[in-house]
CSV table of C-alpha atoms (C1' of nucleotides) in Angstrom, one decimal:
chain,number,residue,atom,x,y,z
C,854,MET,CA,140.3,165.9,-98.3
C,855,ALA,CA,142.8,166.6,-100.9
C,856,THR,CA,146.4,166.1,-100.0
C,857,ALA,CA,149.0,164.7,-102.3
C,858,LYS,CA,148.2,161.3,-103.6
C,859,GLY,CA,149.7,158.2,-102.0
C,860,LYS,CA,151.7,157.2,-105.0
C,861,ALA,CA,153.5,160.5,-105.0
C,862,LYS,CA,155.1,160.2,-101.6
C,863,SER,CA,158.5,158.8,-100.5
C,864,ALA,CA,160.2,159.7,-103.8
C,865,ALA,CA,163.6,159.2,-102.2
C,866,VAL,CA,163.1,155.4,-102.0
C,867,ALA,CA,160.6,154.5,-104.6
C,868,PRO,CA,161.6,154.2,-108.3
C,869,ALA,CA,159.6,157.4,-109.0
C,870,PRO,CA,158.0,157.6,-112.5
C,871,THR,CA,159.6,159.2,-115.5
C,872,ILE,CA,157.7,161.9,-117.1
C,873,SER,CA,156.5,159.8,-120.0
C,874,GLU,CA,155.1,157.2,-117.6
C,875,GLU,CA,153.1,159.5,-115.5
C,876,GLY,CA,149.7,161.2,-115.7
C,877,ASN,CA,149.5,164.0,-118.1
C,878,ARG,CA,148.7,166.8,-115.7
C,879,ARG,CA,151.5,165.8,-113.3
C,880,GLY,CA,153.9,165.8,-116.2
C,881,ASP,CA,152.6,169.2,-117.2
C,882,ILE,CA,153.4,170.5,-113.8
C,883,VAL,CA,156.9,169.1,-113.9
C,884,ARG,CA,157.6,170.5,-117.3
C,885,ALA,CA,156.3,174.0,-116.4
C,886,ALA,CA,158.2,173.9,-113.1
C,887,GLY,CA,161.3,173.0,-115.0
C,888,ARG,CA,161.0,175.8,-117.4
C,889,LEU,CA,160.3,178.4,-114.7
C,890,PHE,CA,163.1,177.1,-112.5
C,891,ARG,CA,165.5,177.6,-115.4
C,892,GLU,CA,164.2,181.0,-116.2
C,893,LYS,CA,163.9,182.5,-112.7
C,894,GLY,CA,165.5,180.0,-110.3
C,895,TYR,CA,163.8,177.8,-107.8
C,896,SER,CA,163.4,180.3,-105.0
C,897,ALA,CA,162.1,183.1,-107.2
C,898,THR,CA,159.5,180.8,-108.8
C,899,THR,CA,156.2,180.7,-106.9
C,900,ILE,CA,153.5,178.1,-106.8
C,901,ARG,CA,151.3,180.6,-108.4
C,902,ASP,CA,153.7,180.9,-111.3
C,903,ILE,CA,153.7,177.1,-111.8
C,904,ALA,CA,149.9,176.7,-111.4
C,905,GLY,CA,149.3,179.6,-113.8
C,906,ALA,CA,151.5,178.1,-116.4
C,907,VAL,CA,149.4,175.0,-116.6
C,908,GLY,CA,146.0,176.8,-116.1
C,909,MET,CA,145.4,175.9,-112.5
C,910,ARG,CA,144.7,177.8,-109.3
C,911,SER,CA,147.4,178.2,-106.8
C,912,GLY,CA,146.3,175.4,-104.5
C,913,SER,CA,145.7,172.7,-107.1
C,914,PRO,CA,149.3,171.5,-107.8
C,915,PHE,CA,149.3,170.2,-104.2
C,916,TYR,CA,146.9,167.5,-105.3
C,917,HIS,CA,149.9,166.1,-107.3
C,918,PHE,CA,152.8,167.1,-105.1
C,919,LYS,CA,153.1,167.3,-101.4
C,920,THR,CA,155.4,170.3,-101.5
C,921,LYS,CA,157.1,172.7,-103.9
C,922,HIS,CA,160.2,171.0,-102.8
C,923,ASP,CA,159.0,167.7,-104.2
C,924,MET,CA,158.5,169.4,-107.5
C,925,LEU,CA,162.1,170.4,-107.6
C,926,LEU,CA,163.1,166.9,-106.8
C,927,ALA,CA,161.0,165.5,-109.7
C,928,VAL,CA,162.5,168.0,-112.1
C,929,VAL,CA,166.1,167.3,-111.1
C,930,LEU,CA,165.6,163.5,-111.2
C,931,GLU,CA,164.1,163.9,-114.6
C,932,GLY,CA,167.2,165.9,-115.6
C,933,ILE,CA,169.8,163.3,-114.5
C,934,ARG,CA,167.8,160.4,-115.8
C,935,ASP,CA,167.3,161.9,-119.3
C,936,ILE,CA,171.0,162.8,-119.7
C,937,HIS,CA,172.1,159.4,-118.4
C,938,ALA,CA,169.8,157.6,-120.8
C,939,ALA,CA,170.7,159.6,-123.8
C,940,VAL,CA,174.5,159.3,-123.3
C,941,GLU,CA,174.4,155.7,-122.3
C,942,VAL,CA,173.0,154.7,-125.6
C,943,GLU,CA,176.1,156.1,-127.3
C,944,ALA,CA,178.5,154.8,-124.7
C,945,ARG,CA,177.3,151.2,-125.3
C,946,LYS,CA,178.1,151.2,-129.0
C,947,ASP,CA,181.4,149.6,-129.9
C,948,SER,CA,182.6,152.2,-132.4
C,949,PRO,CA,186.2,153.5,-132.0
C,950,PRO,CA,186.8,155.6,-128.9
C,951,ARG,CA,187.0,158.9,-130.7
C,952,ALA,CA,183.8,158.4,-132.5
C,953,ARG,CA,182.1,157.3,-129.4
C,954,PHE,CA,183.4,160.3,-127.5
C,955,GLU,CA,182.0,162.7,-130.1
C,956,ALA,CA,178.6,160.9,-130.0
C,957,MET,CA,178.5,161.2,-126.3
C,958,LEU,CA,179.3,164.9,-126.4
C,959,ARG,CA,176.5,165.3,-128.9
C,960,ALA,CA,174.1,163.5,-126.7
C,961,HIS,CA,175.0,165.4,-123.6
C,962,LEU,CA,174.9,168.8,-125.3
C,963,ARG,CA,171.6,168.0,-126.9
C,964,GLN,CA,170.1,167.4,-123.5
C,965,LEU,CA,171.7,170.6,-122.1
C,966,LEU,CA,170.8,172.9,-125.0
C,967,GLY,CA,167.9,171.3,-126.9
C,968,GLU,CA,164.4,172.3,-126.2
C,969,GLU,CA,163.4,169.0,-124.9
C,970,GLY,CA,165.7,168.6,-122.0
C,971,ARG,CA,167.3,171.9,-121.2
C,972,ASP,CA,164.9,172.9,-118.5
C,973,PHE,CA,165.5,169.7,-116.5
C,974,ALA,CA,169.2,169.9,-117.1
C,975,ALA,CA,169.5,173.5,-116.0
C,976,ALA,CA,167.6,172.7,-112.8
C,977,LEU,CA,169.9,169.8,-112.2
C,978,LEU,CA,173.0,171.9,-112.7
C,979,HIS,CA,171.9,175.0,-110.8
C,980,GLU,CA,169.1,174.3,-108.4
C,981,SER,CA,170.2,171.0,-106.8
C,982,ARG,CA,171.6,172.8,-103.8
C,983,HIS,CA,168.1,173.6,-102.6
C,984,LEU,CA,167.5,169.9,-102.1
C,985,GLU,CA,167.9,168.4,-98.6
C,986,ALA,CA,170.9,166.2,-97.7
C,987,ALA,CA,169.1,162.8,-98.3
C,988,GLU,CA,167.8,163.8,-101.7
C,989,LEU,CA,171.0,165.4,-102.7
C,990,ALA,CA,172.8,162.2,-101.8
C,991,GLU,CA,170.4,160.3,-104.1
C,992,ILE,CA,171.0,162.5,-107.1
C,993,THR,CA,174.7,162.6,-106.3
C,994,ALA,CA,174.8,158.8,-106.6
C,995,LEU,CA,173.1,159.0,-110.0
C,996,LYS,CA,175.6,161.7,-111.1
C,997,ASP,CA,178.5,159.5,-110.0
C,998,ARG,CA,177.2,156.6,-112.0
C,999,TYR,CA,176.8,158.9,-115.0
C,1000,GLU,CA,180.3,160.4,-114.7
C,1001,ALA,CA,181.8,157.0,-114.3
C,1002,MET,CA,180.8,156.4,-117.9
C,1003,TRP,CA,182.9,159.3,-119.0
C,1004,GLN,CA,185.8,158.3,-116.8
C,1005,ALA,CA,185.9,154.9,-118.5
C,1006,LEU,CA,186.0,156.5,-121.9
C,1007,LEU,CA,188.8,158.8,-121.0
C,1008,LYS,CA,190.7,155.8,-119.9
C,1009,GLU,CA,190.3,154.3,-123.3
C,1010,LEU,CA,191.3,157.5,-125.0
C,1011,LYS,CA,194.4,157.6,-123.0
C,1012,LYS,CA,195.3,154.1,-124.1
C,1013,THR,CA,195.0,155.1,-127.8
C,1014,GLY,CA,197.0,158.2,-127.0
C,1015,GLU,CA,194.3,160.6,-128.0
C,1016,ILE,CA,194.2,162.3,-124.6
C,1017,ALA,CA,197.1,163.1,-122.3
C,1018,ASP,CA,195.3,163.2,-119.0
C,1019,ASP,CA,192.5,160.8,-117.9
C,1020,SER,CA,192.4,161.8,-114.2
C,1021,ARG,CA,189.3,162.7,-112.3
C,1022,THR,CA,190.3,166.4,-112.5
C,1023,ALA,CA,190.6,166.2,-116.3
C,1024,ARG,CA,187.1,164.7,-116.4
C,1025,LEU,CA,185.8,167.6,-114.4
C,1026,PHE,CA,187.5,170.1,-116.7
C,1027,LEU,CA,185.7,168.4,-119.6
C,1028,MET,CA,182.4,168.5,-117.7
C,1029,GLY,CA,182.9,172.2,-117.1
C,1030,ALA,CA,183.6,173.0,-120.7
C,1031,MET,CA,180.4,171.1,-121.6
C,1032,ASN,CA,178.1,172.3,-118.9
C,1033,TRP,CA,179.2,175.9,-119.1
C,1034,THR,CA,177.7,176.1,-122.6
C,1035,VAL,CA,174.4,176.6,-120.9
C,1036,GLN,CA,175.6,180.0,-119.9
C,1037,TRP,CA,176.4,181.2,-123.4
C,1038,TYR,CA,175.0,179.0,-126.1
C,1039,ARG,CA,172.1,180.6,-128.1
C,1040,PRO,CA,170.1,178.4,-130.4
C,1041,GLU,CA,169.4,181.3,-132.7
C,1042,GLY,CA,173.2,181.8,-133.2
C,1043,PRO,CA,175.1,180.5,-136.2
C,1044,LYS,CA,176.5,177.3,-134.7
C,1045,GLY,CA,174.5,174.2,-134.3
C,1046,ILE,CA,174.8,171.8,-131.4
C,1047,ASP,CA,176.4,169.0,-133.4
C,1048,ALA,CA,179.1,171.4,-134.7
C,1049,LEU,CA,179.7,172.4,-131.1
C,1050,ALA,CA,180.2,168.8,-130.1
C,1051,LYS,CA,182.7,168.3,-132.9
C,1052,GLN,CA,184.6,171.5,-131.9
C,1053,LEU,CA,184.8,170.4,-128.3
C,1054,ALA,CA,186.1,167.0,-129.2
C,1055,ALA,CA,188.8,168.7,-131.2
C,1056,PHE,CA,189.6,171.0,-128.4
C,1057,VAL,CA,190.1,168.3,-125.9
C,1058,LEU,CA,191.7,165.6,-128.0
C,1059,ARG,CA,194.9,165.8,-130.0
K,1002,MET,CA,164.3,210.6,-92.2
K,1003,ALA,CA,166.6,207.8,-93.0
K,1004,THR,CA,166.7,206.7,-96.6
K,1005,ALA,CA,169.7,205.6,-98.5
K,1006,LYS,CA,172.5,208.1,-98.6
K,1007,GLY,CA,173.0,210.3,-101.6
K,1008,LYS,CA,176.3,209.0,-102.5
K,1009,ALA,CA,175.0,205.5,-102.8
K,1010,LYS,CA,172.5,206.1,-105.7
K,1011,SER,CA,172.8,205.9,-109.4
K,1012,ALA,CA,175.4,203.1,-109.3
K,1013,ALA,CA,175.0,202.4,-113.0
K,1014,VAL,CA,176.7,205.6,-114.0
K,1015,ALA,CA,179.0,206.6,-111.1
K,1016,PRO,CA,182.3,204.8,-110.7
K,1017,ALA,CA,181.0,203.2,-107.5
K,1018,PRO,CA,183.5,202.6,-104.7
K,1019,THR,CA,185.4,199.4,-104.4
K,1020,ILE,CA,185.0,197.6,-101.1
K,1021,SER,CA,188.4,198.7,-99.8
K,1022,GLU,CA,187.5,202.3,-100.5
K,1023,GLU,CA,184.1,202.5,-98.7
K,1024,GLY,CA,183.0,202.8,-95.2
K,1025,ASN,CA,183.5,199.8,-93.1
K,1026,ARG,CA,179.9,199.0,-92.3
K,1027,ARG,CA,178.8,199.2,-95.9
K,1028,GLY,CA,181.7,196.9,-96.8
K,1029,ASP,CA,180.6,194.5,-94.1
K,1030,ILE,CA,177.1,194.3,-95.6
K,1031,VAL,CA,178.5,193.7,-99.1
K,1032,ARG,CA,180.7,190.9,-97.8
K,1033,ALA,CA,178.0,189.3,-95.7
K,1034,ALA,CA,175.5,189.5,-98.6
K,1035,GLY,CA,178.1,188.0,-100.9
K,1036,ARG,CA,178.6,185.0,-98.6
K,1037,LEU,CA,174.9,184.4,-98.2
K,1038,PHE,CA,174.2,184.8,-101.9
K,1039,ARG,CA,176.8,182.1,-102.6
K,1040,GLU,CA,175.5,179.8,-99.9
K,1041,LYS,CA,171.7,180.1,-100.4
K,1042,GLY,CA,171.3,182.1,-103.6
K,1043,TYR,CA,170.0,185.7,-104.0
K,1044,SER,CA,166.3,185.0,-103.8
K,1045,ALA,CA,166.5,182.7,-100.8
K,1046,THR,CA,168.6,185.2,-98.9
K,1047,THR,CA,166.5,187.6,-96.8
K,1048,ILE,CA,167.3,191.1,-95.7
K,1049,ARG,CA,167.0,189.7,-92.2
K,1050,ASP,CA,169.7,187.2,-92.9
K,1051,ILE,CA,172.1,189.9,-94.1
K,1052,ALA,CA,171.3,192.3,-91.3
K,1053,GLY,CA,171.7,189.5,-88.7
K,1054,ALA,CA,175.1,188.5,-90.2
K,1055,VAL,CA,176.5,192.0,-89.5
K,1056,GLY,CA,174.6,192.5,-86.2
K,1057,MET,CA,172.0,194.9,-87.4
K,1058,ARG,CA,168.2,194.9,-87.3
K,1059,SER,CA,166.2,194.2,-90.4
K,1060,GLY,CA,165.6,197.8,-91.4
K,1061,SER,CA,169.1,199.1,-90.9
K,1062,PRO,CA,170.9,198.0,-94.1
K,1063,PHE,CA,168.6,200.3,-96.0
K,1064,TYR,CA,170.5,203.2,-94.6
K,1065,HIS,CA,173.4,202.0,-96.8
K,1066,PHE,CA,171.4,200.6,-99.8
K,1067,LYS,CA,168.2,201.7,-101.4
K,1068,THR,CA,167.1,198.1,-102.2
K,1069,LYS,CA,168.2,194.5,-101.7
K,1070,HIS,CA,168.7,194.5,-105.5
K,1071,ASP,CA,171.3,197.2,-105.1
K,1072,MET,CA,173.2,195.0,-102.7
K,1073,LEU,CA,173.4,192.3,-105.4
K,1074,LEU,CA,174.7,194.8,-107.9
K,1075,ALA,CA,177.4,195.9,-105.5
K,1076,VAL,CA,178.4,192.2,-104.9
K,1077,VAL,CA,178.5,191.4,-108.6
K,1078,LEU,CA,180.4,194.5,-109.5
K,1079,GLU,CA,183.0,193.7,-106.8
K,1080,GLY,CA,183.3,190.2,-108.3
K,1081,ILE,CA,184.0,191.2,-111.8
K,1082,ARG,CA,186.4,194.1,-110.7
K,1083,ASP,CA,188.4,191.8,-108.5
K,1084,ILE,CA,188.9,189.1,-111.1
K,1085,HIS,CA,189.7,191.6,-113.7
K,1086,ALA,CA,192.3,193.4,-111.6
K,1087,ALA,CA,193.9,190.2,-110.4
K,1088,VAL,CA,194.2,188.7,-113.9
K,1089,GLU,CA,195.2,191.9,-115.6
K,1090,VAL,CA,198.3,192.1,-113.4
K,1091,GLU,CA,199.5,188.8,-114.9
K,1092,ALA,CA,198.4,189.6,-118.4
K,1093,ARG,CA,200.5,192.8,-118.5
K,1094,LYS,CA,203.8,191.0,-117.8
K,1095,ASP,CA,205.9,190.2,-120.8
K,1096,SER,CA,206.9,186.6,-119.9
K,1097,PRO,CA,206.5,184.0,-122.6
K,1098,PRO,CA,202.9,183.2,-123.5
K,1099,ARG,CA,202.7,179.8,-121.8
K,1100,ALA,CA,204.0,181.2,-118.5
K,1101,ARG,CA,201.6,184.1,-118.7
K,1102,PHE,CA,198.8,181.7,-119.5
K,1103,GLU,CA,199.5,179.7,-116.4
K,1104,ALA,CA,199.8,182.8,-114.2
K,1105,MET,CA,196.5,184.1,-115.5
K,1106,LEU,CA,194.8,180.7,-114.7
K,1107,ARG,CA,196.3,180.9,-111.2
K,1108,ALA,CA,195.0,184.4,-110.7
K,1109,HIS,CA,191.5,183.6,-112.0
K,1110,LEU,CA,191.2,180.4,-110.0
K,1111,ARG,CA,192.4,182.1,-106.8
K,1112,GLN,CA,189.6,184.6,-107.1
K,1113,LEU,CA,187.1,181.9,-107.8
K,1114,LEU,CA,188.2,179.4,-105.1
K,1115,GLY,CA,190.1,181.4,-102.5
K,1116,GLU,CA,188.5,182.7,-99.4
K,1117,GLU,CA,188.9,186.3,-100.3
K,1118,GLY,CA,187.0,186.5,-103.6
K,1119,ARG,CA,184.9,183.4,-104.0
K,1120,ASP,CA,181.7,184.9,-102.6
K,1121,PHE,CA,181.8,187.7,-105.1
K,1122,ALA,CA,182.8,185.5,-107.9
K,1123,ALA,CA,180.0,183.0,-107.2
K,1124,ALA,CA,177.5,185.8,-107.2
K,1125,LEU,CA,178.8,187.0,-110.5
K,1126,LEU,CA,178.6,183.6,-112.1
K,1127,HIS,CA,175.3,182.5,-110.7
K,1128,GLU,CA,173.1,185.4,-109.6
K,1129,SER,CA,173.7,188.0,-112.3
K,1130,ARG,CA,170.4,187.0,-114.0
K,1131,HIS,CA,168.5,188.6,-111.2
K,1132,LEU,CA,169.8,192.0,-112.3
K,1133,GLU,CA,167.8,194.2,-114.6
K,1134,ALA,CA,168.6,194.7,-118.2
K,1135,ALA,CA,170.5,198.0,-117.8
K,1136,GLU,CA,172.7,196.7,-114.9
K,1137,LEU,CA,173.2,193.4,-116.7
K,1138,ALA,CA,174.4,195.3,-119.7
K,1139,GLU,CA,176.9,197.1,-117.5
K,1140,ILE,CA,178.5,194.0,-116.1
K,1141,THR,CA,178.3,192.3,-119.5
K,1142,ALA,CA,180.5,195.1,-120.8
K,1143,LEU,CA,183.0,194.6,-118.1
K,1144,LYS,CA,182.9,190.9,-118.7
K,1145,ASP,CA,183.6,191.4,-122.4
K,1146,ARG,CA,186.6,193.6,-121.6
K,1147,TYR,CA,187.8,190.9,-119.3
K,1148,GLU,CA,187.4,188.0,-121.7
K,1149,ALA,CA,189.1,190.0,-124.4
K,1150,MET,CA,192.3,189.7,-122.5
K,1151,TRP,CA,192.0,185.9,-122.7
K,1152,GLN,CA,191.1,186.0,-126.3
K,1153,ALA,CA,194.3,188.0,-127.0
K,1154,LEU,CA,196.4,185.5,-125.2
K,1155,LEU,CA,194.8,182.6,-127.1
K,1156,LYS,CA,195.8,184.3,-130.3
K,1157,GLU,CA,199.4,184.5,-129.1
K,1158,LEU,CA,199.3,180.8,-128.1
K,1159,LYS,CA,198.0,179.9,-131.5
K,1160,LYS,CA,201.0,181.7,-133.1
K,1161,THR,CA,203.5,179.8,-131.1
K,1162,GLY,CA,201.5,176.6,-131.9
K,1163,GLU,CA,200.7,175.8,-128.3
K,1164,ILE,CA,197.0,175.7,-128.9
K,1165,ALA,CA,195.1,174.6,-132.0
K,1166,ASP,CA,191.9,176.7,-131.7
K,1167,ASP,CA,191.8,180.3,-130.7
K,1168,SER,CA,188.2,181.0,-131.6
K,1169,ARG,CA,185.6,182.6,-129.4
K,1170,THR,CA,184.1,179.1,-128.8
K,1171,ALA,CA,187.4,177.7,-127.7
K,1172,ARG,CA,187.7,180.6,-125.2
K,1173,LEU,CA,184.3,179.8,-123.9
K,1174,PHE,CA,185.3,176.1,-123.4
K,1175,LEU,CA,188.2,177.3,-121.4
K,1176,MET,CA,186.1,179.6,-119.3
K,1177,GLY,CA,183.8,176.7,-118.7
K,1178,ALA,CA,186.5,174.4,-117.5
K,1179,MET,CA,187.7,177.2,-115.2
K,1180,ASN,CA,184.5,178.4,-113.8
K,1181,TRP,CA,183.0,175.0,-113.3
K,1182,THR,CA,185.6,174.3,-110.7
K,1183,VAL,CA,183.4,176.3,-108.3
K,1184,GLN,CA,181.0,173.4,-108.4
K,1185,TRP,CA,183.4,170.7,-107.3
K,1186,TYR,CA,186.6,172.1,-105.9
K,1187,ARG,CA,187.0,171.6,-102.1
K,1188,PRO,CA,189.8,173.5,-100.4
K,1189,GLU,CA,190.1,170.8,-97.8
K,1190,GLY,CA,190.9,168.3,-100.6
K,1191,PRO,CA,194.4,167.1,-101.6
K,1192,LYS,CA,194.9,169.4,-104.5
K,1193,GLY,CA,195.9,173.1,-104.2
K,1194,ILE,CA,194.7,175.9,-106.4
K,1195,ASP,CA,198.1,176.4,-108.0
K,1196,ALA,CA,198.4,172.8,-108.9
K,1197,LEU,CA,195.0,172.9,-110.4
K,1198,ALA,CA,196.0,175.9,-112.6
K,1199,LYS,CA,199.0,173.9,-113.8
K,1200,GLN,CA,196.9,170.9,-114.6
K,1201,LEU,CA,194.4,172.9,-116.5
K,1202,ALA,CA,197.1,174.6,-118.6
K,1203,ALA,CA,198.5,171.1,-119.5
K,1204,PHE,CA,195.0,170.0,-120.3
K,1205,VAL,CA,194.4,172.8,-122.8
K,1206,LEU,CA,197.8,173.3,-124.3
K,1207,ARG,CA,199.9,170.7,-126.2
A,1434,DG,C1',186.4,223.1,-70.3
A,1435,DA,C1',181.4,223.3,-70.2
A,1436,DC,C1',177.7,223.1,-73.4
A,1437,DA,C1',174.3,223.4,-77.1
A,1438,DG,C1',174.2,221.8,-81.9
A,1439,DT,C1',175.0,218.7,-85.7
A,1440,DC,C1',175.1,214.5,-88.1
A,1441,DA,C1',176.1,209.7,-89.3
A,1442,DA,C1',174.4,205.4,-88.1
A,1443,DC,C1',171.6,202.9,-86.2
A,1444,DC,C1',166.8,200.8,-83.7
A,1445,DA,C1',161.7,199.7,-82.8
A,1446,DA,C1',157.8,199.0,-84.8
A,1447,DG,C1',155.1,198.0,-88.2
A,1448,DC,C1',152.8,198.2,-93.0
A,1449,DA,C1',151.4,196.2,-97.3
A,1450,DC,C1',152.1,192.5,-99.8
A,1451,DT,C1',153.6,187.7,-101.0
A,1452,DT,C1',154.6,183.1,-99.8
A,1453,DG,C1',153.7,177.9,-99.4
A,1454,DC,C1',150.1,175.3,-98.1
A,1455,DT,C1',145.3,173.7,-96.2
A,1456,DT,C1',140.4,172.9,-96.1
A,1457,DG,C1',135.8,172.0,-97.5
A,1458,DG,C1',133.4,171.6,-101.4
A,1459,DT,C1',132.0,170.5,-106.6
A,1460,DG,C1',131.5,168.9,-111.4
A,1461,DA,C1',132.8,165.3,-114.5
A,1462,DT,C1',133.6,160.5,-115.3
A,1463,DA,C1',133.4,155.6,-114.6
G,400,DT,C1',127.8,156.2,-106.0
G,401,DA,C1',132.5,156.6,-105.7
G,402,DT,C1',136.7,158.5,-107.2
G,403,DC,C1',139.6,161.7,-109.6
G,404,DA,C1',141.0,166.2,-110.4
G,405,DC,C1',140.3,170.4,-109.5
G,406,DC,C1',138.4,175.3,-107.4
G,407,DA,C1',137.3,179.1,-103.9
G,408,DA,C1',138.7,180.9,-100.1
G,409,DG,C1',141.8,181.8,-96.9
G,410,DC,C1',145.4,181.3,-93.0
G,411,DA,C1',149.8,181.9,-90.8
G,412,DA,C1',154.3,183.1,-91.6
G,413,DG,C1',157.5,185.6,-94.0
G,414,DT,C1',158.9,189.3,-97.3
G,415,DG,C1',161.1,194.0,-98.7
G,416,DC,C1',160.9,198.3,-97.2
G,417,DT,C1',159.4,202.7,-94.5
G,418,DT,C1',158.9,205.8,-90.7
G,419,DG,C1',159.9,208.4,-86.7
G,420,DG,C1',162.9,208.4,-83.1
G,421,DT,C1',167.4,207.5,-80.4
G,422,DT,C1',172.4,207.4,-79.5
G,423,DG,C1',177.0,208.6,-79.3
G,424,DA,C1',180.8,210.8,-81.4
G,425,DC,C1',182.3,215.0,-82.9
G,426,DT,C1',182.1,220.3,-83.7
G,427,DG,C1',182.3,225.1,-82.9
G,428,DT,C1',181.6,228.8,-79.4
G,429,DC,C1',182.2,231.4,-75.3
DNA sequence: GACAGTCAACCAAGCACTTGCTTGGTGATA
DNA sequence: TATCACCAAGCAAGTGCTTGGTTGACTGTC
């Protein structure tokens, strides 16, 4: 028989492997799924699309994943983990708040817009609603931990007087300005990601 | 025979009726489709869902629309037209720039988050990609006209010194902060829409 | 005011196709 | 010889959409 491998099940409780840790073909599937989910959306992407993108037949991905749904979960988890890791590196440095803020913006935007992470990030932002309640709760928890980092920094920026409002709502405005770039940013355009981060920092701070 | 009525075709060139102008059942379908598209997404919504929501059998909506695709177009067009109309009213007044800015924010957010327009707005923001190139070009043109109103106001605000950056990118940051509210705003929460508009104005202006 | 005719707005049934997923089997590798 | 990673084939359910027919409200005519 050939159902999904044992190690792949119960992703909601197990630590669940990051892409770099897991077998190559499984990682290929997650990457292809991520790209297709971003381009066409989860529901409009078929198993045959994903299988074709990695040179498999339509039944074969189910050796690695129990359901299409599990693929989405893997993609979304990869998305939140990558962003968190990238931004946390900058948040831990003890440079002055404003410099740290800019560095965090850079890291976040690179994940959103750069070739490496944008597929996972887009799925995280736009396709999470197709997850079920339990899974959604899991990634919501991760998201909360992530956004707490930003909240902490806003508090610091308020102390130094570089921002007027450090409320939850203000943080969500900031997240919106950042995450919305996915809708309009074009890498072939004139402005680079780092310049964008700088401009956003200037837009928000005073 | 019973294919889509003559008056319903070639929506890309004709003025296409607003919801309030058209027959009640057609309007019912557009409203139901809008709600379902927001809740489940375009691809995950079936004709049977839409038909069921208005008390029809699965084949009957095709008396009013040639394709499911055309329903999406109707929903998205309704979305951009409503927002444009609501905000334009405020933009035309000749109150001082800051007051006009706040009023426009209010109008935009009411469309996004209020019961009346949120279904259409959500479809506009999230499901437009499922349109074909020609239709997308049409709504992009409308969107450009809409955003030009904001750009003009930013220019005014720059002159009075109430904003530092009136570039296209700055406008897109603002749009992001606004449009992202769809992802997190809960009407049952403590904060009202008008208070939100006020806070956003304070966040962006100095 | 009775009555045939018209037409908008549906329904019942189903067709061709696509969907996620399953099953038994197979070649390569250890 | 056992396991991994896949394929070939297909199944049941669901998909958008079509077709011919029905119903009830309205119309003009005598």
